[in-house]
mmCIF file with all atom_site columns, C-alpha atoms and ligand atoms in Angstrom:
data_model
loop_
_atom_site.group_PDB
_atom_site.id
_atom_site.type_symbol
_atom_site.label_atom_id
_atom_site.label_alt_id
_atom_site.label_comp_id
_atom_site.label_asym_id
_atom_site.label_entity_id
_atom_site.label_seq_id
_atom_site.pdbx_PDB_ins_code
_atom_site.Cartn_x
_atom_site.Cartn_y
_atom_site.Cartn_z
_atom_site.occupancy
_atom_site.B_iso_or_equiv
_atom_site.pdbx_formal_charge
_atom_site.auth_seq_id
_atom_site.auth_comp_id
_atom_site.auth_asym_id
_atom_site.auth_atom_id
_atom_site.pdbx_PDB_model_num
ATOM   1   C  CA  . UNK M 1 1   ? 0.000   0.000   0.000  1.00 58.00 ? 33  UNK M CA  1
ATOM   2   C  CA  . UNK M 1 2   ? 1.361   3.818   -1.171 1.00 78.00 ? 34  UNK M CA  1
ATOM   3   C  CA  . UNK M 1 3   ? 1.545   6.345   1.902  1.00 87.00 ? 35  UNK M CA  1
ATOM   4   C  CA  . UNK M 1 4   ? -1.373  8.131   1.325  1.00 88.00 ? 36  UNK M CA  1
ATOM   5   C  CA  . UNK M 1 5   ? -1.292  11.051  -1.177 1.00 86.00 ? 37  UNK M CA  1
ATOM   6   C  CA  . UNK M 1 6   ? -1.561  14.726  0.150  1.00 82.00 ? 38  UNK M CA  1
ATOM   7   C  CA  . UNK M 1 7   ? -4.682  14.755  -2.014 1.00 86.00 ? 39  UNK M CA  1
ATOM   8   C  CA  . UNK M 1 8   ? -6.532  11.586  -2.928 1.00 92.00 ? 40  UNK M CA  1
ATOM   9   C  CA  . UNK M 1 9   ? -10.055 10.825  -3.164 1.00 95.00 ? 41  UNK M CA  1
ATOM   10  C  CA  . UNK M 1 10  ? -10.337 9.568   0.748  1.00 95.00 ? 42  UNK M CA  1
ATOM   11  C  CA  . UNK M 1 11  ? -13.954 8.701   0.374  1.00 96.00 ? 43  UNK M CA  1
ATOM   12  C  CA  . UNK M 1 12  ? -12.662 5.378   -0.929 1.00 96.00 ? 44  UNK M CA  1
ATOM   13  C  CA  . UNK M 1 13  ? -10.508 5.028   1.547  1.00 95.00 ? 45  UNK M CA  1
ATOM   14  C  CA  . UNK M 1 14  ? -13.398 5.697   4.020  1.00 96.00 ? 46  UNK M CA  1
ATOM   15  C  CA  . UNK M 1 15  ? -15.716 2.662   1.999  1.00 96.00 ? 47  UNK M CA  1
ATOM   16  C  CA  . UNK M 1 16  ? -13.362 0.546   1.593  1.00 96.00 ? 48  UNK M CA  1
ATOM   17  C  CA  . UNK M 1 17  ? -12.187 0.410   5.501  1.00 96.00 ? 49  UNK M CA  1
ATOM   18  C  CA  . UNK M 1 18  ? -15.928 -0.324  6.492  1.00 96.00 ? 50  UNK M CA  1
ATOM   19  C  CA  . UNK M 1 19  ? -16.778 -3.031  3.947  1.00 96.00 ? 51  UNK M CA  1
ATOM   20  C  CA  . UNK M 1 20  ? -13.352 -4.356  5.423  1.00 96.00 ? 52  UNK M CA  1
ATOM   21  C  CA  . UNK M 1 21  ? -14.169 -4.446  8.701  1.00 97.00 ? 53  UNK M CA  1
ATOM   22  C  CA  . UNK M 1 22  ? -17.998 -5.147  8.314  1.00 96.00 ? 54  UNK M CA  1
ATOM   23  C  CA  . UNK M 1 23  ? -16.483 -8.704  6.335  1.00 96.00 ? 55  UNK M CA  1
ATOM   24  C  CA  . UNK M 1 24  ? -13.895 -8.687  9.561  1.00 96.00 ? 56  UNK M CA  1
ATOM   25  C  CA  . UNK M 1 25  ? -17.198 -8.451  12.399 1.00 96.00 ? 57  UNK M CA  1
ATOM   26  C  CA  . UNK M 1 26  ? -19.274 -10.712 9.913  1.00 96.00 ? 58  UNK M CA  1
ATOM   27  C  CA  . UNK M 1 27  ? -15.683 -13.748 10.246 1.00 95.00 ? 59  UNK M CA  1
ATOM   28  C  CA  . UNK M 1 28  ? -15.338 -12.674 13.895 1.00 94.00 ? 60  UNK M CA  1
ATOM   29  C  CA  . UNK M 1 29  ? -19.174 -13.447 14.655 1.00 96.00 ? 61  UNK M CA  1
ATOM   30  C  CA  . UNK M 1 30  ? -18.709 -9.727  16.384 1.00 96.00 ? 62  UNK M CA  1
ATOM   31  C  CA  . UNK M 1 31  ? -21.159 -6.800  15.844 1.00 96.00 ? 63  UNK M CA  1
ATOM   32  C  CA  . UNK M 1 32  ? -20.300 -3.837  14.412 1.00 96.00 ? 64  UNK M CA  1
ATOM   33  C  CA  . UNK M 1 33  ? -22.994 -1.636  16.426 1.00 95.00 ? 65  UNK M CA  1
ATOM   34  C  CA  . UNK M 1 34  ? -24.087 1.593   15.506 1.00 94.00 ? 66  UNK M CA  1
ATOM   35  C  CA  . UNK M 1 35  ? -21.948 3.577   17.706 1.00 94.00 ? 67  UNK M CA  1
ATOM   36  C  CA  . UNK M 1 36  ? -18.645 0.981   17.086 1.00 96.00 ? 68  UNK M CA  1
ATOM   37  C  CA  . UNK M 1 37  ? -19.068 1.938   13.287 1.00 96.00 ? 69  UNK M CA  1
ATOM   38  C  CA  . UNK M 1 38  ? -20.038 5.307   13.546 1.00 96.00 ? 70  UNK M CA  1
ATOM   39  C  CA  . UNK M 1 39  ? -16.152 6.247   16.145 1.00 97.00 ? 71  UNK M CA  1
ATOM   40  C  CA  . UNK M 1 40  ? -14.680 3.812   13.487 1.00 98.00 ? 72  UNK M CA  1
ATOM   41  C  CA  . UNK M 1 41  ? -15.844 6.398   10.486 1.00 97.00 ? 73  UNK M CA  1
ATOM   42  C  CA  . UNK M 1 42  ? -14.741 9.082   12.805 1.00 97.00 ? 74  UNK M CA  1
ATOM   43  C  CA  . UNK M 1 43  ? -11.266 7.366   12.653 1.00 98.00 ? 75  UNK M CA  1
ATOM   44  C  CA  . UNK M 1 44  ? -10.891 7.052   8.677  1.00 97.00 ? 76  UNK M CA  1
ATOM   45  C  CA  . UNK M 1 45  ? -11.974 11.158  8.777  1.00 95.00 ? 77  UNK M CA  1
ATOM   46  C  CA  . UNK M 1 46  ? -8.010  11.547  8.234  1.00 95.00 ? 78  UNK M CA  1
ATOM   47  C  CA  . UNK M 1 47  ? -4.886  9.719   7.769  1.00 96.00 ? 79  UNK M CA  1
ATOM   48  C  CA  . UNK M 1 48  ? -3.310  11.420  10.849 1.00 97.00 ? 80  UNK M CA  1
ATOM   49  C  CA  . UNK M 1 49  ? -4.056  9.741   14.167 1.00 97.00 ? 81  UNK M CA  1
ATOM   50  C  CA  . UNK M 1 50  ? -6.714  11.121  16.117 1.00 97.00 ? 82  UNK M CA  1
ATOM   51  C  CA  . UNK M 1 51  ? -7.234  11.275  20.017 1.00 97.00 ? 83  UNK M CA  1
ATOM   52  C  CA  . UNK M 1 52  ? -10.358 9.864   21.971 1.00 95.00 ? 84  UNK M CA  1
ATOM   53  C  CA  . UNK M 1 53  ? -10.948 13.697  23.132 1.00 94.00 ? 85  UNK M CA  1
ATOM   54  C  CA  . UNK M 1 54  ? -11.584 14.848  19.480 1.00 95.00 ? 86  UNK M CA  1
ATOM   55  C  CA  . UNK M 1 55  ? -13.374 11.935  18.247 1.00 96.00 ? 87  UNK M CA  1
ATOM   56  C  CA  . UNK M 1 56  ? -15.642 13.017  21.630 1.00 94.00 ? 88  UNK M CA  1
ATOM   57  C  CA  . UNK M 1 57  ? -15.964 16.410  19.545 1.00 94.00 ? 89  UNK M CA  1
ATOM   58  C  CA  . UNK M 1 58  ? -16.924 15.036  16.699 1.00 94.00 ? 90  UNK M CA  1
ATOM   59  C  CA  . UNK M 1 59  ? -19.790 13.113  17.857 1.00 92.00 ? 91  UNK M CA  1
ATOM   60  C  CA  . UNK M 1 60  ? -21.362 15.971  19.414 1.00 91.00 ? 92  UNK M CA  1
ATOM   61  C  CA  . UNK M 1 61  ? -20.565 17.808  16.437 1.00 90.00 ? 93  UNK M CA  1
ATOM   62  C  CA  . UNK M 1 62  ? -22.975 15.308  14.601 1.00 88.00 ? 94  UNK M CA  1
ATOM   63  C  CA  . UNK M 1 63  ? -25.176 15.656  17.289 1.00 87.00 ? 95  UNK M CA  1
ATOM   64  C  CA  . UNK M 1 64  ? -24.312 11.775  18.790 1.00 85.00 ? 96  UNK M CA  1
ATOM   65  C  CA  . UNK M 1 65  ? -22.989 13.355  21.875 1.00 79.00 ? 97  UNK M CA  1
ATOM   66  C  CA  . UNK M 1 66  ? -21.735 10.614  23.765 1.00 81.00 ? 98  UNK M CA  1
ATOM   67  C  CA  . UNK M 1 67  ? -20.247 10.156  27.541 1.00 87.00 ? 99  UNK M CA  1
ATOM   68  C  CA  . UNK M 1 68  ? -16.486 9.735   27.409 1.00 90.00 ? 100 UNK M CA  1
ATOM   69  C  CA  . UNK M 1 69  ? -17.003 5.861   28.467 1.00 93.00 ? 101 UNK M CA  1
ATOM   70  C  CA  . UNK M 1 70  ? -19.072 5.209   25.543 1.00 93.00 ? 102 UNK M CA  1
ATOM   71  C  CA  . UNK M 1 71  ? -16.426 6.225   23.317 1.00 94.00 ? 103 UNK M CA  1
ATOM   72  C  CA  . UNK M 1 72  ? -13.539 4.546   24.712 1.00 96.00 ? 104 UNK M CA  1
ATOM   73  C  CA  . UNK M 1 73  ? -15.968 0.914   24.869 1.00 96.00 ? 105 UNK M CA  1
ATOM   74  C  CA  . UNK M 1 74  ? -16.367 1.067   21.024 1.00 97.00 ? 106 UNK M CA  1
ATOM   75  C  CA  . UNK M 1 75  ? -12.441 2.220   20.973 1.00 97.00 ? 107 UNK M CA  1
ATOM   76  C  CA  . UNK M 1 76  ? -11.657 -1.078  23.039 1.00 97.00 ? 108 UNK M CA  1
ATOM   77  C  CA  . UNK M 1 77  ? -13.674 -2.542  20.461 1.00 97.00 ? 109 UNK M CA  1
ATOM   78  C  CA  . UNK M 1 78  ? -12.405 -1.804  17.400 1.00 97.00 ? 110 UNK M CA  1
ATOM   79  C  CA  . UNK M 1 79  ? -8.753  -2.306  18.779 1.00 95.00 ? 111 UNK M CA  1
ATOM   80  C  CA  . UNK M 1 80  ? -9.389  -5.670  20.172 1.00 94.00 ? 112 UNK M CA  1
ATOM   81  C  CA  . UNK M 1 81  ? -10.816 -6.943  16.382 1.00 95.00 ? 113 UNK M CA  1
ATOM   82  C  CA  . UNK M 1 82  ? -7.339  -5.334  14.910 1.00 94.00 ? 114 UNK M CA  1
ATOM   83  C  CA  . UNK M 1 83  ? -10.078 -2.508  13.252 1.00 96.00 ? 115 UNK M CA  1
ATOM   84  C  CA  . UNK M 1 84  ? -7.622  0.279   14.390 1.00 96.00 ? 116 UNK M CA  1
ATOM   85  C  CA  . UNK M 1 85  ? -4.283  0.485   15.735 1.00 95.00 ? 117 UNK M CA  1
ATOM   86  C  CA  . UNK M 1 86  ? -3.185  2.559   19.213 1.00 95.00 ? 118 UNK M CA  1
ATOM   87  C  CA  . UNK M 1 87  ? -0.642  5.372   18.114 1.00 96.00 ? 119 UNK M CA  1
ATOM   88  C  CA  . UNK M 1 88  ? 0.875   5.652   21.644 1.00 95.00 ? 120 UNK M CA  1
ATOM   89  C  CA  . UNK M 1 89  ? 3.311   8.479   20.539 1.00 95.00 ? 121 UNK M CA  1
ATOM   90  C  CA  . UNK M 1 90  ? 0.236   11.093  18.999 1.00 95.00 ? 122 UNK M CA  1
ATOM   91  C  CA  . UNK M 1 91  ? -1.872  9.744   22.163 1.00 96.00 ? 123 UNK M CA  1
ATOM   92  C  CA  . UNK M 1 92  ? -4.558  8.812   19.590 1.00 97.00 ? 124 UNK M CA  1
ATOM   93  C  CA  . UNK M 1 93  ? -5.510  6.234   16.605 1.00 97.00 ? 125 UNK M CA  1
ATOM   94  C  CA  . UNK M 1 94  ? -5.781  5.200   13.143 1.00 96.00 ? 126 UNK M CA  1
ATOM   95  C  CA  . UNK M 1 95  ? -8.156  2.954   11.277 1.00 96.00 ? 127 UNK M CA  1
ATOM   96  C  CA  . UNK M 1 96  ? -6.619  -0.141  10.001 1.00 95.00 ? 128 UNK M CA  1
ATOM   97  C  CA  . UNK M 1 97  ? -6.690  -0.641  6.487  1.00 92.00 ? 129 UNK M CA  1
ATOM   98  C  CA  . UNK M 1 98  ? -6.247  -4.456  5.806  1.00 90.00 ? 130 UNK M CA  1
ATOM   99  C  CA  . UNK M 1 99  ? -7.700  -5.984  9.311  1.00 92.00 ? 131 UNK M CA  1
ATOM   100 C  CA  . UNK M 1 100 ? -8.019  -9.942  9.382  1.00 87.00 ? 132 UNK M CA  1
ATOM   101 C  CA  . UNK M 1 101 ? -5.289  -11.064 10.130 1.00 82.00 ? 133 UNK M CA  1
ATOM   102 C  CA  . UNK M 1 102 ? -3.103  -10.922 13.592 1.00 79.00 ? 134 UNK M CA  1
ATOM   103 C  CA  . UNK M 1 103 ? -0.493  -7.426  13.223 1.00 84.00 ? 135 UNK M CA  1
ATOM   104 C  CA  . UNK M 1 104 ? 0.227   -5.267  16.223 1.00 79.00 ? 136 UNK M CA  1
ATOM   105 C  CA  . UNK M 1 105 ? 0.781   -2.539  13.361 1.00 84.00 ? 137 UNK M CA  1
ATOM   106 C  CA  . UNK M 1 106 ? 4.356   -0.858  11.791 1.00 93.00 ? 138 UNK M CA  1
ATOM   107 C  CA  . UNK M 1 107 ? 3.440   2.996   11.634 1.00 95.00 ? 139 UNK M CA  1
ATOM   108 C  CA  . UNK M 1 108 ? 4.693   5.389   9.475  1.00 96.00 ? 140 UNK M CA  1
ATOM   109 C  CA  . UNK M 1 109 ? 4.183   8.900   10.686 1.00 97.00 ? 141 UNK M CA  1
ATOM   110 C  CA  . UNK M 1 110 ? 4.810   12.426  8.876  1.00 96.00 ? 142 UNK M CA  1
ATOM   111 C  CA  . UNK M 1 111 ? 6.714   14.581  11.414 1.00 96.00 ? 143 UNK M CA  1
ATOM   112 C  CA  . UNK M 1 112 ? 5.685   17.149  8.754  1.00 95.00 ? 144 UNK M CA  1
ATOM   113 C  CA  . UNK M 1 113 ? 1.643   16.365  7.623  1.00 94.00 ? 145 UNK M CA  1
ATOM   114 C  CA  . UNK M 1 114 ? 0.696   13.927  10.719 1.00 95.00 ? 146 UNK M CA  1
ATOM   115 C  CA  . UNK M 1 115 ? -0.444  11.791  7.713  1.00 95.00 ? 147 UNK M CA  1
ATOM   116 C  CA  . UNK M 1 116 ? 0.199   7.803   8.983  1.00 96.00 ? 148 UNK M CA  1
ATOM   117 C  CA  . UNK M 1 117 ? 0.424   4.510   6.922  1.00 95.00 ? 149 UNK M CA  1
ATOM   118 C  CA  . UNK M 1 118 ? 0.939   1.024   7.689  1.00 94.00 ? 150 UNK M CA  1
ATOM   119 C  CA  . UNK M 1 119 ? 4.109   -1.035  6.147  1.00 91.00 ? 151 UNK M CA  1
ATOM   120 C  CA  . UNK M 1 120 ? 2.741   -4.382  7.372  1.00 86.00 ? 152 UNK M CA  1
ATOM   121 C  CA  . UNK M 1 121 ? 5.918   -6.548  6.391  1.00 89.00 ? 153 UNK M CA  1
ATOM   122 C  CA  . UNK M 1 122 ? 5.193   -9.767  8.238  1.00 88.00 ? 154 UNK M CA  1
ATOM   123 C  CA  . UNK M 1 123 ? 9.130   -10.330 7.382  1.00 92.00 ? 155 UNK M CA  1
ATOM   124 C  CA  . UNK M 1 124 ? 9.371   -7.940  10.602 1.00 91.00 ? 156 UNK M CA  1
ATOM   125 C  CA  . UNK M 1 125 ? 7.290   -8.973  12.711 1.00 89.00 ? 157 UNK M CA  1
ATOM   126 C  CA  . UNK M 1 126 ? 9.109   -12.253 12.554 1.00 91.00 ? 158 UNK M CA  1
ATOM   127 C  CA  . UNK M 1 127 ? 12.105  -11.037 12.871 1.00 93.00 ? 159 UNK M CA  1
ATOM   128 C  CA  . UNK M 1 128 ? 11.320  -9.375  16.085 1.00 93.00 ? 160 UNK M CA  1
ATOM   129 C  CA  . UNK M 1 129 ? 10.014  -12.201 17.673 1.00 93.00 ? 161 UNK M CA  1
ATOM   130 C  CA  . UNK M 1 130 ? 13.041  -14.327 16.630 1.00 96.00 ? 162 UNK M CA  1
ATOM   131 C  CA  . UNK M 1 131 ? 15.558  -11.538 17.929 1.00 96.00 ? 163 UNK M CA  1
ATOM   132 C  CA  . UNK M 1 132 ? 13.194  -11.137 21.424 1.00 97.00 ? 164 UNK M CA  1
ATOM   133 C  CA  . UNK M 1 133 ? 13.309  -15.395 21.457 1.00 97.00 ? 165 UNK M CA  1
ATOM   134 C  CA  . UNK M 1 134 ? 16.984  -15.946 21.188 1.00 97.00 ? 166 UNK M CA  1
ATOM   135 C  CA  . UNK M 1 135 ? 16.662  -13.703 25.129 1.00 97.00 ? 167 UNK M CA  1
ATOM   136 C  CA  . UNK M 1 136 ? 13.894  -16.342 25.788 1.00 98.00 ? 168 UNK M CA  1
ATOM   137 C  CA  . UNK M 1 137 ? 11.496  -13.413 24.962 1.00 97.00 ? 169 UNK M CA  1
ATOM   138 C  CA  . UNK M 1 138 ? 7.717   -14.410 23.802 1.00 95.00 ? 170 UNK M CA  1
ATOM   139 C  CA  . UNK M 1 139 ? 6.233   -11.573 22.090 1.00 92.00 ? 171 UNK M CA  1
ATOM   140 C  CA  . UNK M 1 140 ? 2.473   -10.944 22.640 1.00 89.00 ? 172 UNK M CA  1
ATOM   141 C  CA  . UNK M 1 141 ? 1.658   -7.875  20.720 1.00 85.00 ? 173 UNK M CA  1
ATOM   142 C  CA  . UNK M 1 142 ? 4.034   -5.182  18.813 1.00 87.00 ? 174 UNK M CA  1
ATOM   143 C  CA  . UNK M 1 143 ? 3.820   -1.934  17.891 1.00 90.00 ? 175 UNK M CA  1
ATOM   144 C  CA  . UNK M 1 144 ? 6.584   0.302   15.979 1.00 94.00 ? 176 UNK M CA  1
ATOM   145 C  CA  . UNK M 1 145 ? 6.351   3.464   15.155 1.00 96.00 ? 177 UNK M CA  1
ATOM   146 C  CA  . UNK M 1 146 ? 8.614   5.279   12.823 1.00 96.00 ? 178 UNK M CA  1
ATOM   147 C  CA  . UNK M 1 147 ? 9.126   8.819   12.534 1.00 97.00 ? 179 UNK M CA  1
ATOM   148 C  CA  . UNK M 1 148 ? 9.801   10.776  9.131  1.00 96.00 ? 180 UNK M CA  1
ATOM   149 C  CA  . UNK M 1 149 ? 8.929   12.928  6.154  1.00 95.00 ? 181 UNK M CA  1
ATOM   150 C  CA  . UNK M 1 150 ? 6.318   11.305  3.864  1.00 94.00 ? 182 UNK M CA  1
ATOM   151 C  CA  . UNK M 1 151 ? 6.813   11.592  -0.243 1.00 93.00 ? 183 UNK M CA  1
ATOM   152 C  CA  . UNK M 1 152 ? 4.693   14.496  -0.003 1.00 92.00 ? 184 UNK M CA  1
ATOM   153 C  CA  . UNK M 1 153 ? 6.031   16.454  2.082  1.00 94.00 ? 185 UNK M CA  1
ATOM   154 C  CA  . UNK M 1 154 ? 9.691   15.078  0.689  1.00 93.00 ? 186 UNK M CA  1
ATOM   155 C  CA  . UNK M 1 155 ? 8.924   16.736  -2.131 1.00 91.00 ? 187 UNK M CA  1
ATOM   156 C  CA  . UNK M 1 156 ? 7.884   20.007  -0.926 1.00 89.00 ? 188 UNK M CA  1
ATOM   157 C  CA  . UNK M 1 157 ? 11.225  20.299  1.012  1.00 85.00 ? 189 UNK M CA  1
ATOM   158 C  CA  . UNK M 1 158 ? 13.099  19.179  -2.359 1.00 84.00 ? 190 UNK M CA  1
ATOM   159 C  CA  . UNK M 1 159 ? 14.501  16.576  -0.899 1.00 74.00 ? 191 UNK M CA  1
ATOM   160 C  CA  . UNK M 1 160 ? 14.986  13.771  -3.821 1.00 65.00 ? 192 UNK M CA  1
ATOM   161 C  CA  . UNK M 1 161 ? 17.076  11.492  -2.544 1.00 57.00 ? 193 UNK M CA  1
HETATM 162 ZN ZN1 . ZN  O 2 .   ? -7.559  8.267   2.199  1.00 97.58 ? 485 ZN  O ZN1 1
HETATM 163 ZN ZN1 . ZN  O 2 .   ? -3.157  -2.629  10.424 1.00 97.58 ? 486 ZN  O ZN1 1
HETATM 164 ZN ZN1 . ZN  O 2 .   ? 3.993   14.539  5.231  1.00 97.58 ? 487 ZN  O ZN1 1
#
């Protein structure tokens, strides 16, 4: 999958995350309840991680207002059914893009934009387990998170190497 283009039309992006994780619920024999699907839509509003405190905002904006508790319950949700990933270094989230099957998630994130993408190179996933093994390690769940300058914005500084 490209990092996401400064301008692309994200309403596919948006349709094609829920069908993906409707299929995901429908495998899981989970339900993807009103509220669940409307915080996940909230999430695919942007490629840049956003915090539980905005996506509060944003329900009331649509006039869902919601307590706090609500919010984070359908959160818990969609990160226990691998529907979005925790960002723990923007303190928020972003909506996974290929859920179904096991990832703890390999973030890309624009020090410049915010924008995020996923690499999702199961070649490193297994080689951190095999590096955390060999110190009689067992890995339960990963996360990395990798800072940088997306194309985009690579481009805008000139930078072409
Ligand atoms: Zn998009
Ligand atoms: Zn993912
Ligand atoms: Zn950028």
């Amino acid at each position: 999958m490209a990092f996401p283009a400064a301008l692309h039309d994200h309403s596919a992006c948006i349709h094609a995350a829920l069908d993906a994780a409707e299929a995901e619920c429908r495998r899981r024999g989970a339900r993807l309840t009103d509220i669940r699907r409307i915080v996940l839509e909230l999430v695919w509003e942007s490629h840049r991680p956003v915090g539980a405190y905005a996506l509060l905002e944003s329900l009331g904006r649509l006039g869902r207002s919601a307590a706090p508790p609500t919010v984070y319950r359908a959160l818990d949700f969609l990160l226990a059914h691998g529907l979005i990933h925790r960002v723990a270094s923007r303190n928020g989230f972003i909506g996974c893009p290929h859920p179904g099957h096991a990832h703890g998630g390999q973030i890309l994130l624009c020090a410049q934009c915010g924008m995020a993408a996923e690499l999702d190179d199961p070649a490193l996933d297994r080689e951190i387990a095999l590096s955390a093994a060999r110190l009689g390690f067992s890995v339960s769940h990963q996360t990395i998170e990798v800072e940088g300058l997306c194309p985009t914005c690579r481009a805008q500084a000139g930078d072409t190497a």
